[in-house]
Amino acid sequence: ERIDVTADAQGVMTYPGLDPDSPKDVYEGEMVAGKREGTGKYTFANGGSYEGGYSDNQKSGDGVIEFPDGSKYSGDWAEDKYHGLGTFNYAGGDIYEGEWNAGEKQGEGKYFFQSNGSTFEGKWVEGKFVQGKWILKDGSTFEGGFEEGVPVGVGVYTFVGNGLSQRGQFVDGIWKGEALAAVA
């Protein structure tokens, strides 16, 4: 690690790669005692970058990281991890917007699936969707519990187009619905 400043100031830090001829990571921004502190931009040798807040050399506060594959996270950070409110745009077009804790989806949030146009909206625990609403591309919904991205237990399907809903439950992965009813 080479430090181009020795005092508290704006500065540039260059991090050499394993090979002297390889690209290098570069930080430009505020520093205190040679550490990233305040705001700055870190450009990774692989083409990614982070721009935002730092505390004691770690991403902290508000910031945006862009990955070489086109993925991007914009939001709150703590101790170098996504933490608080933020939006992750995945390279394939999926989008998660909501709460994070120590780098995992945690709390309220919604995840849009580019591949089928559906959305999970509700409660997340340790990165997994556990309770809420699955909104299908046509606007129909299932509201209930989820395990590993699959509906489980008691829930309600509401169908767009015919104005009907059906209460029921999943038993061994099979939907057992009651009679259809008009949506109130």
PDB file of C-alpha atoms in Angstrom:
ATOM      1  CA  GLU A   1       0.000   0.000   0.000  1.00  0.00           C
ATOM      2  CA  ARG A   2       1.444   3.372  -0.959  1.00  0.00           C
ATOM      3  CA  ILE A   3       0.151   6.534   0.704  1.00  0.00           C
ATOM      4  CA  ASP A   4       0.600   9.776  -1.226  1.00  0.00           C
ATOM      5  CA  VAL A   5      -0.254  11.988   1.767  1.00  0.00           C
ATOM      6  CA  THR A   6       0.977  11.961   5.317  1.00  0.00           C
ATOM      7  CA  ALA A   7      -1.394  14.415   6.980  1.00  0.00           C
ATOM      8  CA  ASP A   8      -5.168  14.770   7.307  1.00  0.00           C
ATOM      9  CA  ALA A   9      -6.265  15.960   3.890  1.00  0.00           C
ATOM     10  CA  GLN A  10      -7.561  15.075   0.467  1.00  0.00           C
ATOM     11  CA  GLY A  11      -5.264  12.513  -1.028  1.00  0.00           C
ATOM     12  CA  VAL A  12      -4.612   9.534  -3.233  1.00  0.00           C
ATOM     13  CA  MET A  13      -3.806   5.981  -2.142  1.00  0.00           C
ATOM     14  CA  THR A  14      -2.573   3.415  -4.654  1.00  0.00           C
ATOM     15  CA  TYR A  15      -2.731  -0.297  -3.829  1.00  0.00           C
ATOM     16  CA  PRO A  16      -0.298  -2.395  -5.896  1.00  0.00           C
ATOM     17  CA  GLY A  17      -1.463  -5.672  -7.403  1.00  0.00           C
ATOM     18  CA  LEU A  18       0.312  -9.016  -6.983  1.00  0.00           C
ATOM     19  CA  ASP A  19       2.265  -8.389 -10.189  1.00  0.00           C
ATOM     20  CA  PRO A  20       4.096  -5.035 -10.506  1.00  0.00           C
ATOM     21  CA  ASP A  21       2.678  -4.623 -14.038  1.00  0.00           C
ATOM     22  CA  SER A  22      -0.940  -5.438 -13.059  1.00  0.00           C
ATOM     23  CA  PRO A  23      -3.628  -2.766 -12.716  1.00  0.00           C
ATOM     24  CA  LYS A  24      -3.895  -1.176  -9.309  1.00  0.00           C
ATOM     25  CA  ASP A  25      -6.723  -0.136  -6.987  1.00  0.00           C
ATOM     26  CA  VAL A  26      -6.822   3.628  -6.393  1.00  0.00           C
ATOM     27  CA  TYR A  27      -8.550   5.693  -3.683  1.00  0.00           C
ATOM     28  CA  GLU A  28      -9.047   9.441  -4.056  1.00  0.00           C
ATOM     29  CA  GLY A  29     -10.675  11.375  -1.257  1.00  0.00           C
ATOM     30  CA  GLU A  30     -10.565  12.440   2.348  1.00  0.00           C
ATOM     31  CA  MET A  31      -8.093  10.808   4.708  1.00  0.00           C
ATOM     32  CA  VAL A  32      -7.208  11.067   8.368  1.00  0.00           C
ATOM     33  CA  ALA A  33      -3.838   9.744   9.481  1.00  0.00           C
ATOM     34  CA  GLY A  34      -3.494   7.928   6.156  1.00  0.00           C
ATOM     35  CA  LYS A  35      -6.861   6.119   6.454  1.00  0.00           C
ATOM     36  CA  ARG A  36      -9.989   6.556   4.318  1.00  0.00           C
ATOM     37  CA  GLU A  37     -12.247   8.812   6.426  1.00  0.00           C
ATOM     38  CA  GLY A  38     -15.031  11.053   5.115  1.00  0.00           C
ATOM     39  CA  THR A  39     -15.953  10.875   1.437  1.00  0.00           C
ATOM     40  CA  GLY A  40     -14.043   9.493  -1.487  1.00  0.00           C
ATOM     41  CA  LYS A  41     -13.938   7.252  -4.523  1.00  0.00           C
ATOM     42  CA  TYR A  42     -12.256   3.854  -4.624  1.00  0.00           C
ATOM     43  CA  THR A  43     -11.633   2.436  -8.103  1.00  0.00           C
ATOM     44  CA  PHE A  44     -10.903  -1.292  -8.211  1.00  0.00           C
ATOM     45  CA  ALA A  45      -8.391  -2.719 -10.684  1.00  0.00           C
ATOM     46  CA  ASN A  46     -11.148  -5.052 -11.992  1.00  0.00           C
ATOM     47  CA  GLY A  47     -13.223  -2.089 -13.223  1.00  0.00           C
ATOM     48  CA  GLY A  48     -15.614  -1.691 -10.302  1.00  0.00           C
ATOM     49  CA  SER A  49     -15.846   1.376  -8.091  1.00  0.00           C
ATOM     50  CA  TYR A  50     -17.268   2.673  -4.818  1.00  0.00           C
ATOM     51  CA  GLU A  51     -18.081   6.305  -4.173  1.00  0.00           C
ATOM     52  CA  GLY A  52     -19.365   7.526  -0.833  1.00  0.00           C
ATOM     53  CA  GLY A  53     -18.645   7.664   2.851  1.00  0.00           C
ATOM     54  CA  TYR A  54     -15.883   6.028   4.846  1.00  0.00           C
ATOM     55  CA  SER A  55     -15.170   5.571   8.523  1.00  0.00           C
ATOM     56  CA  ASP A  56     -11.894   4.052   9.734  1.00  0.00           C
ATOM     57  CA  ASN A  57     -11.063   2.694   6.239  1.00  0.00           C
ATOM     58  CA  GLN A  58     -14.496   1.009   5.859  1.00  0.00           C
ATOM     59  CA  LYS A  59     -17.495   1.930   3.682  1.00  0.00           C
ATOM     60  CA  SER A  60     -19.924   3.774   5.938  1.00  0.00           C
ATOM     61  CA  GLY A  61     -22.930   6.089   5.584  1.00  0.00           C
ATOM     62  CA  ASP A  62     -24.287   6.709   2.086  1.00  0.00           C
ATOM     63  CA  GLY A  63     -22.521   5.222  -0.924  1.00  0.00           C
ATOM     64  CA  VAL A  64     -22.751   3.600  -4.354  1.00  0.00           C
ATOM     65  CA  ILE A  65     -20.806   0.563  -5.515  1.00  0.00           C
ATOM     66  CA  GLU A  66     -20.729  -0.495  -9.153  1.00  0.00           C
ATOM     67  CA  PHE A  67     -19.487  -3.972 -10.084  1.00  0.00           C
ATOM     68  CA  PRO A  68     -17.763  -4.966 -13.341  1.00  0.00           C
ATOM     69  CA  ASP A  69     -20.776  -7.121 -14.347  1.00  0.00           C
ATOM     70  CA  GLY A  70     -23.065  -4.048 -14.265  1.00  0.00           C
ATOM     71  CA  SER A  71     -24.628  -4.745 -10.841  1.00  0.00           C
ATOM     72  CA  LYS A  72     -24.969  -1.730  -8.589  1.00  0.00           C
ATOM     73  CA  TYR A  73     -25.861  -1.061  -4.940  1.00  0.00           C
ATOM     74  CA  SER A  74     -26.903   2.396  -3.800  1.00  0.00           C
ATOM     75  CA  GLY A  75     -27.753   3.128  -0.190  1.00  0.00           C
ATOM     76  CA  ASP A  76     -26.619   2.900   3.405  1.00  0.00           C
ATOM     77  CA  TRP A  77     -23.463   1.177   4.624  1.00  0.00           C
ATOM     78  CA  ALA A  78     -21.961   0.201   7.994  1.00  0.00           C
ATOM     79  CA  GLU A  79     -18.638  -1.555   8.596  1.00  0.00           C
ATOM     80  CA  ASP A  80     -18.112  -2.284   4.861  1.00  0.00           C
ATOM     81  CA  LYS A  81     -21.558  -3.951   4.469  1.00  0.00           C
ATOM     82  CA  TYR A  82     -24.955  -2.960   3.055  1.00  0.00           C
ATOM     83  CA  HIS A  83     -26.819  -1.792   6.159  1.00  0.00           C
ATOM     84  CA  GLY A  84     -29.999   0.293   6.402  1.00  0.00           C
ATOM     85  CA  LEU A  85     -32.009   1.262   3.324  1.00  0.00           C
ATOM     86  CA  GLY A  86     -30.673   0.512  -0.124  1.00  0.00           C
ATOM     87  CA  THR A  87     -31.333  -0.657  -3.664  1.00  0.00           C
ATOM     88  CA  PHE A  88     -29.436  -3.429  -5.426  1.00  0.00           C
ATOM     89  CA  ASN A  89     -29.760  -3.567  -9.225  1.00  0.00           C
ATOM     90  CA  TYR A  90     -28.573  -6.989 -10.397  1.00  0.00           C
ATOM     91  CA  ALA A  91     -26.838  -7.478 -13.755  1.00  0.00           C
ATOM     92  CA  GLY A  92     -29.716  -9.630 -15.053  1.00  0.00           C
ATOM     93  CA  GLY A  93     -32.306  -6.905 -14.390  1.00  0.00           C
ATOM     94  CA  ASP A  94     -33.628  -8.048 -10.989  1.00  0.00           C
ATOM     95  CA  ILE A  95     -33.979  -5.279  -8.382  1.00  0.00           C
ATOM     96  CA  TYR A  96     -34.171  -5.426  -4.588  1.00  0.00           C
ATOM     97  CA  GLU A  97     -35.218  -2.288  -2.754  1.00  0.00           C
ATOM     98  CA  GLY A  98     -35.541  -2.223   1.004  1.00  0.00           C
ATOM     99  CA  GLU A  99     -33.846  -2.847   4.316  1.00  0.00           C
ATOM    100  CA  TRP A 100     -30.455  -4.492   4.822  1.00  0.00           C
ATOM    101  CA  ASN A 101     -28.611  -5.714   7.908  1.00  0.00           C
ATOM    102  CA  ALA A 102     -24.908  -6.632   7.875  1.00  0.00           C
ATOM    103  CA  GLY A 103     -24.963  -7.287   4.117  1.00  0.00           C
ATOM    104  CA  GLU A 104     -28.212  -9.307   3.990  1.00  0.00           C
ATOM    105  CA  LYS A 105     -31.787  -8.442   3.043  1.00  0.00           C
ATOM    106  CA  GLN A 106     -33.470  -8.010   6.433  1.00  0.00           C
ATOM    107  CA  GLY A 107     -36.766  -6.306   7.280  1.00  0.00           C
ATOM    108  CA  GLU A 108     -39.205  -4.839   4.764  1.00  0.00           C
ATOM    109  CA  GLY A 109     -38.356  -4.908   1.085  1.00  0.00           C
ATOM    110  CA  LYS A 110     -39.414  -5.797  -2.413  1.00  0.00           C
ATOM    111  CA  TYR A 111     -37.645  -7.863  -5.041  1.00  0.00           C
ATOM    112  CA  PHE A 112     -38.559  -7.595  -8.730  1.00  0.00           C
ATOM    113  CA  PHE A 113     -37.796 -10.620 -10.951  1.00  0.00           C
ATOM    114  CA  GLN A 114     -36.906  -9.519 -14.484  1.00  0.00           C
ATOM    115  CA  SER A 115     -37.339 -13.046 -15.901  1.00  0.00           C
ATOM    116  CA  ASN A 116     -41.083 -13.313 -15.164  1.00  0.00           C
ATOM    117  CA  GLY A 117     -42.151  -9.791 -14.167  1.00  0.00           C
ATOM    118  CA  SER A 118     -43.242 -10.820 -10.657  1.00  0.00           C
ATOM    119  CA  THR A 119     -42.379  -9.168  -7.326  1.00  0.00           C
ATOM    120  CA  PHE A 120     -41.945 -10.369  -3.733  1.00  0.00           C
ATOM    121  CA  GLU A 121     -43.000  -7.635  -1.321  1.00  0.00           C
ATOM    122  CA  GLY A 122     -42.854  -8.010   2.449  1.00  0.00           C
ATOM    123  CA  LYS A 123     -40.638  -9.348   5.227  1.00  0.00           C
ATOM    124  CA  TRP A 124     -37.095 -10.649   4.710  1.00  0.00           C
ATOM    125  CA  VAL A 125     -35.031 -12.540   7.301  1.00  0.00           C
ATOM    126  CA  GLU A 126     -31.322 -13.331   6.823  1.00  0.00           C
ATOM    127  CA  GLY A 127     -31.571 -12.754   3.063  1.00  0.00           C
ATOM    128  CA  LYS A 128     -34.720 -14.855   2.532  1.00  0.00           C
ATOM    129  CA  PHE A 129     -38.293 -13.782   1.757  1.00  0.00           C
ATOM    130  CA  VAL A 130     -40.484 -15.212   4.555  1.00  0.00           C
ATOM    131  CA  GLN A 131     -43.822 -13.343   4.653  1.00  0.00           C
ATOM    132  CA  GLY A 132     -45.744 -11.068   2.344  1.00  0.00           C
ATOM    133  CA  LYS A 133     -47.183 -10.720  -1.108  1.00  0.00           C
ATOM    134  CA  TRP A 134     -46.125 -12.331  -4.376  1.00  0.00           C
ATOM    135  CA  ILE A 135     -47.373 -10.045  -7.128  1.00  0.00           C
ATOM    136  CA  LEU A 136     -47.543 -11.782 -10.498  1.00  0.00           C
ATOM    137  CA  LYS A 137     -46.998 -10.018 -13.822  1.00  0.00           C
ATOM    138  CA  ASP A 138     -50.766  -9.808 -14.504  1.00  0.00           C
ATOM    139  CA  GLY A 139     -51.374  -8.231 -11.053  1.00  0.00           C
ATOM    140  CA  SER A 140     -52.754 -11.388  -9.407  1.00  0.00           C
ATOM    141  CA  THR A 141     -51.315 -11.987  -5.941  1.00  0.00           C
ATOM    142  CA  PHE A 142     -50.597 -14.633  -3.341  1.00  0.00           C
ATOM    143  CA  GLU A 143     -50.305 -13.388   0.221  1.00  0.00           C
ATOM    144  CA  GLY A 144     -48.896 -15.611   2.952  1.00  0.00           C
ATOM    145  CA  GLY A 145     -45.738 -17.319   4.132  1.00  0.00           C
ATOM    146  CA  PHE A 146     -42.725 -18.397   2.067  1.00  0.00           C
ATOM    147  CA  GLU A 147     -39.784 -20.778   2.436  1.00  0.00           C
ATOM    148  CA  GLU A 148     -36.906 -20.788  -0.064  1.00  0.00           C
ATOM    149  CA  GLY A 149     -38.960 -18.555  -2.390  1.00  0.00           C
ATOM    150  CA  VAL A 150     -41.970 -20.914  -2.446  1.00  0.00           C
ATOM    151  CA  PRO A 151     -45.390 -20.247  -0.846  1.00  0.00           C
ATOM    152  CA  VAL A 152     -46.074 -22.336   2.297  1.00  0.00           C
ATOM    153  CA  GLY A 153     -48.873 -22.648   4.827  1.00  0.00           C
ATOM    154  CA  VAL A 154     -52.063 -20.597   4.890  1.00  0.00           C
ATOM    155  CA  GLY A 155     -52.578 -17.836   2.365  1.00  0.00           C
ATOM    156  CA  VAL A 156     -54.873 -16.072  -0.097  1.00  0.00           C
ATOM    157  CA  TYR A 157     -54.729 -15.962  -3.872  1.00  0.00           C
ATOM    158  CA  THR A 158     -56.403 -12.919  -5.444  1.00  0.00           C
ATOM    159  CA  PHE A 159     -57.009 -13.129  -9.191  1.00  0.00           C
ATOM    160  CA  VAL A 160     -57.036 -10.099 -11.461  1.00  0.00           C
ATOM    161  CA  GLY A 161     -59.589 -10.150 -14.235  1.00  0.00           C
ATOM    162  CA  ASN A 162     -62.369 -12.088 -12.531  1.00  0.00           C
ATOM    163  CA  GLY A 163     -62.370 -10.283  -9.175  1.00  0.00           C
ATOM    164  CA  LEU A 164     -62.166 -13.527  -7.191  1.00  0.00           C
ATOM    165  CA  SER A 165     -59.983 -14.682  -4.320  1.00  0.00           C
ATOM    166  CA  GLN A 166     -59.329 -18.043  -2.744  1.00  0.00           C
ATOM    167  CA  ARG A 167     -58.195 -18.803   0.781  1.00  0.00           C
ATOM    168  CA  GLY A 168     -56.350 -22.020   1.410  1.00  0.00           C
ATOM    169  CA  GLN A 169     -53.082 -23.595   2.377  1.00  0.00           C
ATOM    170  CA  PHE A 170     -50.164 -25.444   0.920  1.00  0.00           C
ATOM    171  CA  VAL A 171     -49.952 -29.018   2.201  1.00  0.00           C
ATOM    172  CA  ASP A 172     -46.801 -30.884   1.131  1.00  0.00           C
ATOM    173  CA  GLY A 173     -46.335 -28.346  -1.651  1.00  0.00           C
ATOM    174  CA  ILE A 174     -49.886 -28.720  -3.015  1.00  0.00           C
ATOM    175  CA  TRP A 175     -52.452 -25.889  -2.875  1.00  0.00           C
ATOM    176  CA  LYS A 176     -55.682 -26.885  -1.073  1.00  0.00           C
ATOM    177  CA  GLY A 177     -58.075 -24.032  -1.702  1.00  0.00           C
ATOM    178  CA  GLU A 178     -61.514 -23.253  -0.323  1.00  0.00           C
ATOM    179  CA  ALA A 179     -64.352 -22.071  -2.570  1.00  0.00           C
ATOM    180  CA  LEU A 180     -63.663 -18.987  -4.704  1.00  0.00           C
ATOM    181  CA  ALA A 181     -65.132 -15.775  -3.336  1.00  0.00           C
ATOM    182  CA  ALA A 182     -65.649 -12.278  -4.723  1.00  0.00           C
ATOM    183  CA  VAL A 183     -63.041  -9.781  -3.573  1.00  0.00           C
ATOM    184  CA  ALA A 184     -64.623  -7.318  -1.146  1.00  0.00           C
TER     185      ALA A 184
END
